[in-house]
Short mmCIF file of C-alpha atoms and ligand atoms in Angstrom, two decimals:
data_model
loop_
_atom_site.label_atom_id
_atom_site.label_comp_id
_atom_site.label_asym_id
_atom_site.label_seq_id
_atom_site.Cartn_x
_atom_site.Cartn_y
_atom_site.Cartn_z
CA MET A 1 133.50 -76.57 258.23
CA VAL A 2 133.10 -79.57 255.94
CA PRO A 3 136.01 -81.83 254.94
CA LEU A 4 136.08 -82.17 251.15
CA THR A 5 137.85 -84.37 248.64
CA VAL A 6 138.57 -82.94 245.19
CA ILE A 7 139.63 -85.49 242.57
CA GLY A 8 141.67 -84.04 239.73
CA THR A 9 143.79 -80.98 240.54
CA GLY A 10 143.88 -79.37 237.09
CA TYR A 11 142.52 -75.95 236.16
CA VAL A 12 139.09 -76.64 237.68
CA GLY A 13 140.01 -78.99 240.54
CA LEU A 14 142.83 -76.87 241.92
CA VAL A 15 140.75 -73.70 241.82
CA THR A 16 137.90 -75.58 243.52
CA ALA A 17 140.24 -76.94 246.20
CA ALA A 18 141.97 -73.61 246.84
CA CYS A 19 138.73 -71.61 246.95
CA PHE A 20 136.96 -74.03 249.30
CA ALA A 21 140.07 -73.90 251.51
CA GLU A 22 139.89 -70.10 251.40
CA MET A 23 136.30 -70.44 252.63
CA GLY A 24 137.62 -72.40 255.61
CA HIS A 25 137.04 -76.02 254.58
CA PRO A 26 139.79 -78.65 254.93
CA VAL A 27 140.41 -80.04 251.43
CA LEU A 28 142.17 -83.17 250.22
CA GLY A 29 143.25 -82.89 246.57
CA VAL A 30 143.74 -86.19 244.71
CA ASP A 31 145.59 -86.51 241.42
CA ARG A 32 147.32 -89.35 239.62
CA ASP A 33 149.99 -87.01 238.23
CA ARG A 34 152.83 -87.34 240.75
CA GLU A 35 154.93 -84.58 239.20
CA LYS A 36 152.03 -82.18 239.62
CA LEU A 37 151.54 -83.32 243.23
CA ASN A 38 155.22 -82.80 244.05
CA LEU A 39 154.93 -79.19 242.91
CA LEU A 40 151.65 -78.68 244.75
CA ARG A 41 153.03 -80.04 248.02
CA THR A 42 155.65 -77.27 247.95
CA GLY A 43 152.85 -74.73 247.50
CA THR A 44 153.69 -74.18 243.81
CA CYS A 45 150.95 -73.88 241.22
CA PRO A 46 151.72 -76.09 238.19
CA PHE A 47 150.13 -73.67 235.71
CA TYR A 48 149.61 -69.94 235.36
CA GLU A 49 146.34 -68.63 236.75
CA PRO A 50 146.28 -65.16 238.34
CA GLY A 51 145.79 -65.28 242.12
CA LEU A 52 145.81 -69.07 242.37
CA ASP A 53 149.49 -69.44 243.25
CA ALA A 54 149.01 -67.22 246.33
CA LEU A 55 145.94 -69.19 247.51
CA VAL A 56 147.67 -72.55 246.99
CA ALA A 57 150.81 -71.40 248.83
CA LYS A 58 148.71 -69.98 251.69
CA HIS A 59 146.61 -73.07 252.26
CA VAL A 60 149.35 -75.64 251.70
CA GLY A 61 151.28 -73.61 254.28
CA SER A 62 148.39 -73.60 256.75
CA GLY A 63 147.78 -77.33 256.17
CA ARG A 64 144.20 -76.67 255.06
CA ILE A 65 144.92 -78.27 251.68
CA THR A 66 146.77 -81.54 251.45
CA PHE A 67 147.47 -83.66 248.39
CA THR A 68 147.64 -87.36 247.65
CA ASP A 69 147.77 -89.73 244.69
CA ASP A 70 145.87 -92.29 246.75
CA LEU A 71 142.28 -92.31 245.53
CA ILE A 72 141.33 -94.88 248.19
CA HIS A 73 142.39 -92.41 250.86
CA GLY A 74 140.42 -89.72 249.00
CA ALA A 75 137.32 -91.93 248.92
CA ARG A 76 137.49 -92.53 252.66
CA ALA A 77 138.51 -89.05 253.82
CA SER A 78 135.35 -87.00 253.14
CA ARG A 79 131.60 -87.38 252.80
CA ILE A 80 131.56 -84.91 249.86
CA ILE A 81 133.75 -85.75 246.88
CA PHE A 82 134.07 -83.45 243.85
CA ILE A 83 134.99 -85.06 240.54
CA CYS A 84 137.10 -82.60 238.54
CA VAL A 85 138.93 -84.93 236.14
CA GLY A 86 139.22 -84.35 232.40
CA THR A 87 136.52 -85.19 229.87
CA PRO A 88 138.47 -84.79 226.59
CA PRO A 89 136.93 -85.42 223.18
CA LEU A 90 137.10 -88.80 221.46
CA PRO A 91 137.93 -88.75 217.72
CA ASP A 92 134.20 -88.76 216.87
CA GLY A 93 133.51 -85.75 219.13
CA GLN A 94 131.89 -87.64 222.01
CA ALA A 95 133.21 -86.87 225.48
CA ASP A 96 135.66 -89.49 226.73
CA LEU A 97 134.29 -90.37 230.15
CA SER A 98 136.88 -92.98 231.05
CA GLN A 99 138.48 -90.78 233.75
CA VAL A 100 135.06 -90.17 235.32
CA GLU A 101 134.17 -93.85 235.19
CA GLU A 102 137.46 -94.92 236.74
CA VAL A 103 137.07 -92.47 239.62
CA ALA A 104 133.43 -93.48 240.23
CA ARG A 105 134.32 -97.17 240.28
CA GLN A 106 137.24 -96.73 242.64
CA ILE A 107 135.23 -94.60 245.03
CA ALA A 108 132.43 -97.17 245.01
CA GLU A 109 134.89 -99.98 245.73
CA HIS A 110 136.50 -98.22 248.68
CA ALA A 111 134.05 -95.78 250.28
CA ASP A 112 132.09 -96.75 253.35
CA GLY A 113 129.06 -94.95 254.78
CA TYR A 114 127.41 -91.99 253.03
CA ARG A 115 129.23 -90.32 250.15
CA LEU A 116 128.00 -87.49 247.94
CA LEU A 117 129.74 -87.73 244.57
CA VAL A 118 129.55 -84.35 242.86
CA GLU A 119 130.20 -83.99 239.13
CA LYS A 120 132.07 -80.74 238.54
CA SER A 121 133.68 -81.89 235.32
CA THR A 122 131.65 -80.95 232.23
CA VAL A 123 129.82 -84.11 231.23
CA PRO A 124 127.07 -85.02 228.77
CA VAL A 125 123.57 -85.26 230.11
CA ARG A 126 122.85 -88.65 231.72
CA THR A 127 126.44 -89.14 232.91
CA ALA A 128 125.15 -89.12 236.49
CA GLN A 129 122.93 -92.08 235.63
CA TRP A 130 126.01 -94.00 234.51
CA ILE A 131 127.89 -92.98 237.65
CA LYS A 132 124.97 -94.21 239.76
CA ARG A 133 124.89 -97.52 237.91
CA THR A 134 128.67 -97.93 238.26
CA CYS A 135 128.45 -97.19 241.99
CA ALA A 136 125.57 -99.64 242.42
CA LEU A 137 127.61 -102.36 240.69
CA PHE A 138 130.84 -101.82 242.60
CA ARG A 139 129.91 -100.34 245.98
CA ARG A 140 130.65 -102.01 249.29
CA SER A 141 127.62 -103.25 251.17
CA ASN A 142 127.93 -100.57 253.88
CA ALA A 143 128.24 -97.69 251.41
CA GLN A 144 125.44 -95.34 250.40
CA ILE A 145 126.47 -93.31 247.37
CA ASP A 146 124.52 -90.26 246.34
CA VAL A 147 125.27 -88.40 243.08
CA ALA A 148 124.88 -84.69 242.27
CA SER A 149 125.86 -82.28 239.52
CA ASN A 150 127.46 -78.91 240.25
CA PRO A 151 128.79 -77.70 236.91
CA GLU A 152 131.63 -75.21 236.96
CA PHE A 153 131.41 -71.97 234.96
CA LEU A 154 134.80 -70.42 235.81
CA ARG A 155 136.89 -68.89 233.04
CA GLU A 156 140.62 -69.49 232.88
CA GLY A 157 142.40 -66.19 233.43
CA SER A 158 139.89 -65.07 236.09
CA ALA A 159 139.14 -68.47 237.61
CA VAL A 160 139.57 -67.60 241.29
CA HIS A 161 137.35 -64.55 241.02
CA ASP A 162 134.77 -66.49 238.99
CA PHE A 163 134.67 -69.34 241.50
CA LEU A 164 134.25 -67.03 244.48
CA HIS A 165 131.86 -64.61 242.71
CA PRO A 166 129.87 -66.68 240.22
CA ASP A 167 126.87 -65.39 238.24
CA ARG A 168 124.93 -68.42 239.47
CA ILE A 169 125.41 -71.76 241.16
CA VAL A 170 123.66 -74.76 239.69
CA LEU A 171 122.93 -77.77 241.88
CA GLY A 172 121.49 -80.87 240.24
CA VAL A 173 120.35 -83.20 243.01
CA GLU A 174 118.23 -86.28 243.52
CA SER A 175 118.00 -86.52 247.29
CA ASP A 176 117.20 -84.21 250.20
CA GLU A 177 120.52 -85.09 251.83
CA GLY A 178 122.49 -84.23 248.65
CA ARG A 179 120.61 -80.93 248.26
CA ASP A 180 121.08 -79.96 251.93
CA GLN A 181 124.80 -80.78 251.94
CA LEU A 182 125.46 -78.65 248.85
CA LEU A 183 123.24 -75.76 249.95
CA LYS A 184 125.14 -75.70 253.25
CA LEU A 185 128.47 -75.65 251.41
CA TYR A 186 127.41 -72.69 249.26
CA LYS A 187 125.36 -70.83 251.87
CA SER A 188 127.67 -67.79 252.00
CA PHE A 189 127.26 -67.09 248.26
CA THR A 190 124.90 -64.25 247.36
CA CYS A 191 124.33 -65.18 243.69
CA PRO A 192 121.20 -67.06 242.54
CA ILE A 193 121.35 -70.76 243.41
CA LEU A 194 119.38 -72.92 241.03
CA VAL A 195 118.35 -76.33 242.36
CA THR A 196 117.31 -78.72 239.58
CA ASN A 197 117.28 -82.38 238.77
CA ILE A 198 120.62 -83.77 237.62
CA ALA A 199 119.89 -83.99 233.89
CA THR A 200 118.86 -80.33 233.89
CA ALA A 201 122.05 -79.26 235.66
CA GLU A 202 124.19 -81.24 233.21
CA LEU A 203 122.34 -79.66 230.31
CA ILE A 204 122.64 -76.10 231.68
CA LYS A 205 126.41 -76.38 231.41
CA HIS A 206 126.49 -77.79 227.88
CA ALA A 207 123.81 -75.40 226.65
CA SER A 208 125.62 -72.40 228.19
CA ASN A 209 128.95 -73.22 226.56
CA ALA A 210 127.36 -74.04 223.22
CA PHE A 211 125.44 -70.75 223.31
CA LEU A 212 128.57 -68.71 224.02
CA ALA A 213 130.41 -70.52 221.21
CA MET A 214 127.43 -69.78 218.95
CA LYS A 215 127.73 -66.06 219.72
CA ILE A 216 131.40 -66.14 218.69
CA SER A 217 130.70 -68.03 215.47
CA PHE A 218 127.78 -65.72 214.73
CA VAL A 219 129.91 -62.61 215.00
CA ASN A 220 132.62 -64.25 212.89
CA PHE A 221 130.04 -65.11 210.24
CA ALA A 222 128.86 -61.48 210.30
CA ALA A 223 132.51 -60.36 210.08
CA ASP A 224 132.95 -62.35 206.87
CA VAL A 225 129.94 -60.51 205.42
CA CYS A 226 131.32 -57.16 206.64
CA GLU A 227 134.54 -57.76 204.72
CA ARG A 228 132.62 -58.31 201.48
CA VAL A 229 130.50 -55.16 201.80
CA GLY A 230 132.89 -52.67 203.44
CA ALA A 231 131.17 -52.66 206.84
CA ASP A 232 132.91 -52.67 210.22
CA ILE A 233 132.14 -55.64 212.52
CA GLY A 234 133.28 -53.70 215.59
CA GLN A 235 130.52 -51.16 215.03
CA VAL A 236 128.02 -53.81 213.97
CA ALA A 237 128.66 -55.69 217.23
CA GLU A 238 128.48 -52.48 219.24
CA GLY A 239 125.16 -51.62 217.64
CA MET A 240 123.85 -55.09 218.35
CA GLY A 241 125.22 -55.15 221.87
CA PHE A 242 123.24 -52.12 223.05
CA ASP A 243 120.15 -54.30 222.66
CA GLN A 244 119.76 -55.79 226.12
CA ARG A 245 118.29 -58.94 224.65
CA ILE A 246 121.60 -59.52 222.84
CA GLY A 247 124.34 -57.95 225.02
CA ARG A 248 127.90 -57.09 224.00
CA ALA A 249 129.71 -60.05 225.65
CA PHE A 250 131.27 -62.59 223.30
CA LEU A 251 130.45 -60.52 220.20
CA TYR A 252 134.11 -60.11 219.25
CA ALA A 253 135.24 -61.24 215.83
CA GLY A 254 138.64 -62.84 215.45
CA ALA A 255 140.60 -66.05 215.28
CA GLY A 256 137.74 -68.01 216.86
CA TYR A 257 137.28 -69.89 220.10
CA GLY A 258 139.74 -72.41 221.47
CA GLY A 259 140.63 -73.80 224.87
CA SER A 260 139.77 -77.02 226.58
CA CYS A 261 136.03 -76.30 226.81
CA PHE A 262 134.18 -74.70 223.89
CA PRO A 263 135.50 -76.88 221.04
CA LYS A 264 134.95 -80.12 222.92
CA ASP A 265 131.70 -79.09 224.59
CA VAL A 266 130.09 -78.00 221.31
CA LYS A 267 131.06 -81.33 219.73
CA ALA A 268 129.90 -83.35 222.73
CA PHE A 269 126.56 -81.51 222.87
CA MET A 270 126.10 -82.10 219.15
CA ARG A 271 126.86 -85.81 219.49
CA MET A 272 124.60 -86.18 222.49
CA ALA A 273 121.69 -84.42 220.74
CA GLU A 274 122.08 -86.67 217.70
CA GLU A 275 122.23 -89.73 219.92
CA VAL A 276 118.78 -88.89 221.30
CA GLY A 277 117.43 -88.15 217.82
CA VAL A 278 117.66 -84.35 217.76
CA GLU A 279 119.15 -82.84 214.59
CA ALA A 280 122.19 -80.70 215.58
CA GLY A 281 122.83 -78.76 212.36
CA LEU A 282 122.93 -75.48 214.30
CA LEU A 283 125.91 -76.64 216.36
CA ARG A 284 127.59 -78.25 213.35
CA GLU A 285 127.60 -74.84 211.69
CA VAL A 286 128.97 -73.15 214.84
CA ASP A 287 131.82 -75.66 214.78
CA ARG A 288 132.40 -75.31 211.02
CA ILE A 289 132.52 -71.50 211.11
CA ASN A 290 135.06 -71.69 213.92
CA ASP A 291 137.16 -74.20 212.00
CA LEU A 292 137.40 -71.79 209.07
CA ARG A 293 138.95 -68.99 211.11
CA ILE A 294 142.56 -70.04 210.62
CA GLU A 295 142.06 -70.40 206.88
CA ARG A 296 140.67 -66.85 206.83
CA LEU A 297 143.76 -65.55 208.66
CA LEU A 298 146.05 -67.43 206.27
CA ALA A 299 144.19 -65.84 203.37
CA LYS A 300 144.89 -62.41 204.87
CA LEU A 301 148.57 -63.27 205.20
CA ARG A 302 148.62 -64.32 201.54
CA GLU A 303 146.83 -61.12 200.58
CA ALA A 304 149.58 -59.19 202.33
CA LEU A 305 152.67 -61.27 201.51
CA TRP A 306 151.68 -63.02 198.25
CA VAL A 307 153.99 -66.00 198.94
CA ILE A 308 154.29 -67.25 202.51
CA ASN A 309 156.97 -69.90 201.98
CA GLY A 310 160.35 -68.75 203.20
CA LYS A 311 158.97 -65.60 204.85
CA THR A 312 159.68 -64.72 208.48
CA ILE A 313 156.46 -64.40 210.45
CA ALA A 314 156.18 -63.35 214.08
CA VAL A 315 153.28 -64.74 216.08
CA LEU A 316 152.37 -62.72 219.18
CA GLY A 317 150.12 -64.68 221.54
CA LEU A 318 150.08 -68.46 221.82
CA ALA A 319 147.69 -69.04 224.74
CA PHE A 320 144.06 -69.62 223.74
CA LYS A 321 143.13 -66.46 225.65
CA PRO A 322 144.95 -63.87 227.77
CA ASN A 323 145.96 -64.45 231.39
CA THR A 324 146.53 -68.16 231.04
CA ASP A 325 149.32 -70.42 229.83
CA ASP A 326 146.79 -72.92 228.48
CA ILE A 327 147.25 -73.73 224.79
CA ARG A 328 144.73 -76.58 224.55
CA GLU A 329 142.90 -76.21 221.21
CA ALA A 330 144.40 -72.72 220.86
CA PRO A 331 144.07 -71.17 217.38
CA SER A 332 147.86 -70.66 217.51
CA LEU A 333 148.43 -74.43 217.32
CA ARG A 334 146.71 -74.70 213.96
CA LEU A 335 148.16 -71.51 212.53
CA ILE A 336 151.70 -72.45 213.54
CA GLY A 337 151.18 -75.97 212.16
CA ARG A 338 150.02 -74.60 208.79
CA LEU A 339 152.76 -71.97 208.58
CA ALA A 340 155.48 -74.43 209.59
CA GLU A 341 154.35 -76.75 206.76
CA GLY A 342 154.86 -73.81 204.37
CA PRO A 343 157.58 -73.61 205.39
CA ALA A 344 157.71 -70.14 206.85
CA ARG A 345 160.27 -69.13 209.41
CA LEU A 346 158.41 -68.59 212.68
CA ARG A 347 159.32 -66.38 215.59
CA LEU A 348 156.95 -66.93 218.51
CA TYR A 349 156.24 -64.93 221.63
CA ASP A 350 153.78 -65.21 224.52
CA PRO A 351 154.15 -63.82 228.06
CA GLN A 352 153.17 -67.14 229.68
CA ALA A 353 152.57 -69.96 227.21
CA MET A 354 155.94 -70.45 225.48
CA GLY A 355 156.93 -73.29 227.80
CA ARG A 356 153.83 -75.28 226.86
CA MET A 357 154.15 -74.43 223.16
CA ARG A 358 157.79 -75.64 223.14
CA GLU A 359 156.48 -79.09 224.16
CA VAL A 360 154.38 -79.17 220.96
CA PHE A 361 156.67 -77.23 218.60
CA PRO A 362 160.23 -77.50 219.89
CA ALA A 363 162.59 -74.74 218.76
CA VAL A 364 164.35 -75.55 215.48
CA PRO A 365 166.99 -72.93 214.60
CA GLY A 366 166.03 -71.05 211.46
CA ARG A 367 162.54 -72.61 211.41
CA ILE A 368 160.79 -72.14 214.77
CA GLU A 369 162.29 -69.75 217.27
CA TYR A 370 161.02 -68.42 220.59
CA ALA A 371 161.65 -64.75 221.37
CA ALA A 372 162.12 -62.99 224.70
CA SER A 373 159.93 -60.04 223.71
CA PRO A 374 157.50 -58.93 220.99
CA ALA A 375 160.19 -56.66 219.52
CA GLU A 376 162.64 -59.57 219.34
CA ALA A 377 160.00 -61.74 217.65
CA ALA A 378 159.29 -59.02 215.09
CA GLN A 379 162.99 -58.43 214.30
CA GLY A 380 163.46 -59.09 210.57
CA ALA A 381 159.86 -60.31 210.18
CA GLU A 382 157.80 -59.75 207.07
CA ALA A 383 154.57 -59.85 209.08
CA VAL A 384 153.35 -59.96 212.68
CA VAL A 385 150.23 -62.00 213.48
CA VAL A 386 148.46 -61.22 216.78
CA LEU A 387 146.55 -64.22 218.13
CA THR A 388 145.94 -63.50 221.84
CA GLU A 389 144.71 -60.19 223.21
CA TRP A 390 147.28 -59.88 226.00
CA GLU A 391 147.15 -56.44 227.62
CA GLU A 392 150.88 -55.91 226.96
CA PHE A 393 150.31 -56.08 223.19
CA LYS A 394 148.01 -53.06 223.35
CA THR A 395 150.78 -50.82 224.65
CA LEU A 396 153.70 -52.04 222.56
CA ASP A 397 156.22 -49.55 221.25
CA PHE A 398 155.04 -49.95 217.67
CA GLU A 399 157.63 -47.48 216.30
CA THR A 400 160.44 -49.76 217.53
CA LEU A 401 158.57 -52.85 216.38
CA LYS A 402 158.20 -51.39 212.90
CA ARG A 403 161.83 -50.34 212.66
CA GLY A 404 162.90 -53.93 213.29
CA MET A 405 160.54 -55.47 210.72
CA ARG A 406 161.48 -56.13 207.12
CA THR A 407 157.99 -55.10 205.96
CA PRO A 408 155.54 -53.36 208.31
CA ILE A 409 152.56 -55.71 208.11
CA ILE A 410 150.28 -56.66 210.99
CA VAL A 411 147.52 -59.26 210.81
CA ASP A 412 145.45 -58.72 213.95
CA GLY A 413 143.54 -61.94 214.65
CA ARG A 414 141.84 -60.37 217.69
CA ASN A 415 140.90 -56.88 216.41
CA MET A 416 142.73 -55.51 219.44
CA LEU A 417 144.55 -52.64 217.72
CA ASP A 418 143.16 -49.39 216.38
CA PRO A 419 143.24 -49.35 212.54
CA ALA A 420 143.62 -45.56 212.35
CA GLU A 421 146.56 -45.63 214.75
CA MET A 422 148.21 -48.47 212.83
CA ALA A 423 147.75 -46.55 209.57
CA GLN A 424 149.28 -43.45 211.10
CA LEU A 425 152.27 -45.48 212.26
CA GLY A 426 152.74 -46.66 208.67
CA PHE A 427 151.67 -50.28 209.06
CA GLU A 428 149.68 -52.28 206.58
CA TYR A 429 146.99 -53.55 208.89
CA TYR A 430 144.63 -56.47 208.39
CA SER A 431 142.02 -57.40 210.97
CA VAL A 432 138.78 -59.39 211.01
CA GLY A 433 135.59 -57.95 209.58
CA ARG A 434 137.07 -54.47 209.21
CA PRO A 435 138.44 -52.79 206.07
CA ALA A 436 142.14 -53.61 205.51
CA ILE A 437 144.68 -50.81 205.42
CA ARG A 438 146.91 -51.55 202.45
CA HIS A 439 149.71 -49.41 201.07
CA ALA A 440 151.11 -49.23 197.58
CA PHE A 441 154.72 -49.95 198.56
P1 NAD B 501 142.81 -80.73 233.55
O1 NAD B 501 143.27 -81.67 232.51
O2 NAD B 501 143.56 -79.47 233.80
O3 NAD B 501 142.71 -81.51 234.96
C1 NAD B 501 142.27 -82.80 235.12
C2 NAD B 501 143.09 -83.45 236.21
O4 NAD B 501 142.51 -84.72 236.55
C3 NAD B 501 144.54 -83.73 235.80
O5 NAD B 501 145.43 -83.15 236.74
C4 NAD B 501 144.63 -85.26 235.80
O6 NAD B 501 145.91 -85.73 236.17
C5 NAD B 501 143.57 -85.61 236.84
N1 NAD B 501 143.08 -86.99 236.73
C6 NAD B 501 142.64 -87.66 235.65
N2 NAD B 501 142.25 -88.90 235.96
C7 NAD B 501 142.45 -89.03 237.29
C8 NAD B 501 142.26 -90.10 238.22
N3 NAD B 501 141.78 -91.28 237.83
N4 NAD B 501 142.57 -89.90 239.50
C9 NAD B 501 143.06 -88.70 239.92
N5 NAD B 501 143.28 -87.65 239.09
C10 NAD B 501 142.97 -87.82 237.79
O7 NAD B 501 141.29 -80.40 233.20
P2 NAD B 501 140.45 -79.09 233.58
O8 NAD B 501 140.70 -78.01 232.59
O9 NAD B 501 140.60 -78.81 235.04
O10 NAD B 501 138.97 -79.62 233.29
C11 NAD B 501 138.37 -80.60 234.12
C12 NAD B 501 136.89 -80.67 233.79
O11 NAD B 501 136.26 -79.41 234.08
C13 NAD B 501 136.59 -80.94 232.31
O12 NAD B 501 135.42 -81.71 232.22
C14 NAD B 501 136.33 -79.54 231.75
O13 NAD B 501 135.51 -79.57 230.62
C15 NAD B 501 135.62 -78.89 232.92
N6 NAD B 501 135.74 -77.43 232.94
C16 NAD B 501 136.92 -76.84 232.62
C17 NAD B 501 137.02 -75.45 232.67
C18 NAD B 501 138.31 -74.77 232.30
O14 NAD B 501 138.28 -73.57 232.08
N7 NAD B 501 139.43 -75.47 232.22
C19 NAD B 501 135.92 -74.67 233.08
C20 NAD B 501 134.73 -75.33 233.44
C21 NAD B 501 134.65 -76.70 233.36
#
């Protein structure tokens, strides 16, 4: 078993730490957020991710995972150090690499002997070269610092499963020692393991995320066309998806992509391409189409309600996707912001993400209210907007929901409900890229 240090215990770092512990390795998690560490030391997961709380509790209990805010200790404790800190976007779209730089510098200043510094954070190509340069500038004379890239492809909501059963593992290495250490660590995995140079590994991650975002924007573009010509995007996507060269995954029209990865990774890839002289119009369009999604949903609300100001609107689903409490770059943030400006009266509900949303939009009686259930949110509402495809929304008691509403209007920003069923229940139903069901009240 190999002692490991994981720096940054957020969505990626904590999953990495817990899963390596589950595989039997002793793991030291380092974070500068003391509040988070206090929770972690009691075995409590600071965010919602199915299955992770049990793993954290188990391995904190067994002593296989320990936590510290002392990066110097982290630098000295293990030969293999995973960097899992944030790489948020700067205002111009470039990735902010200050957290990565700070960690690299501190490790260089304090590590002695061999250290393999593994980028797991999503970083622009050539970041490893900067890490190497930083380490060369700051390292102690007895330190030998090797750098590798091992991009992470997990999805929030199924992160533990994705980490333990990935489609592929990518190892970008520049030395035999680095390659051997990482191959040993991942030897029990049965998926393809791709060993590349570091720039290639960095690029695989950015290209993968940009491609998935492109699929979403493509289907949303096609959905806009469907609406103009009376076609159904669900069937268009199904027809496309049977083609094995295309596949069905990510061909779902709706409120667009959000989260802490796609929006920032598309922008960072675009900026990086332009920096090296490659025109990135393709990605600019992917980004622009995604940006328009909220305006398209607002247009549907106007089509249904005429005037939005002063109306009561229930929003079901605040997280950027189901099975997480993460609201970073969630479509709900922009929609709520626009509706609150209106001002509409908002009643919000999400099974997991209301705590985080309250930090951004605190409850204001009569303006923004948080409900204990979908039915409570819909009580007295003139429209319900669905923004996250939580499983529980598929099986709602729509009869009760409708009885509580002032006007039975649903705007389904995820195409998760069946139009025929909604029509039969007596709802006006608007979705994305499918014919609207409108009544003459
Ligand atoms: P996060 O914000 O949840 O976690 C980052 C953690 O790093 C925080 O807990 C922060 O306190 C800590 N940190 C920052 N600077 C530090 C320092 N100097 N010392 C110690 N700790 C420090 O971010 P995340 O969602 O886990 O993402 C991390 C990286 O992984 C990003 O580059 C992201 O793009 C990438 N990624 C994320 C996902 C995802 O689904 N969230 C998936 C794949 C890749």
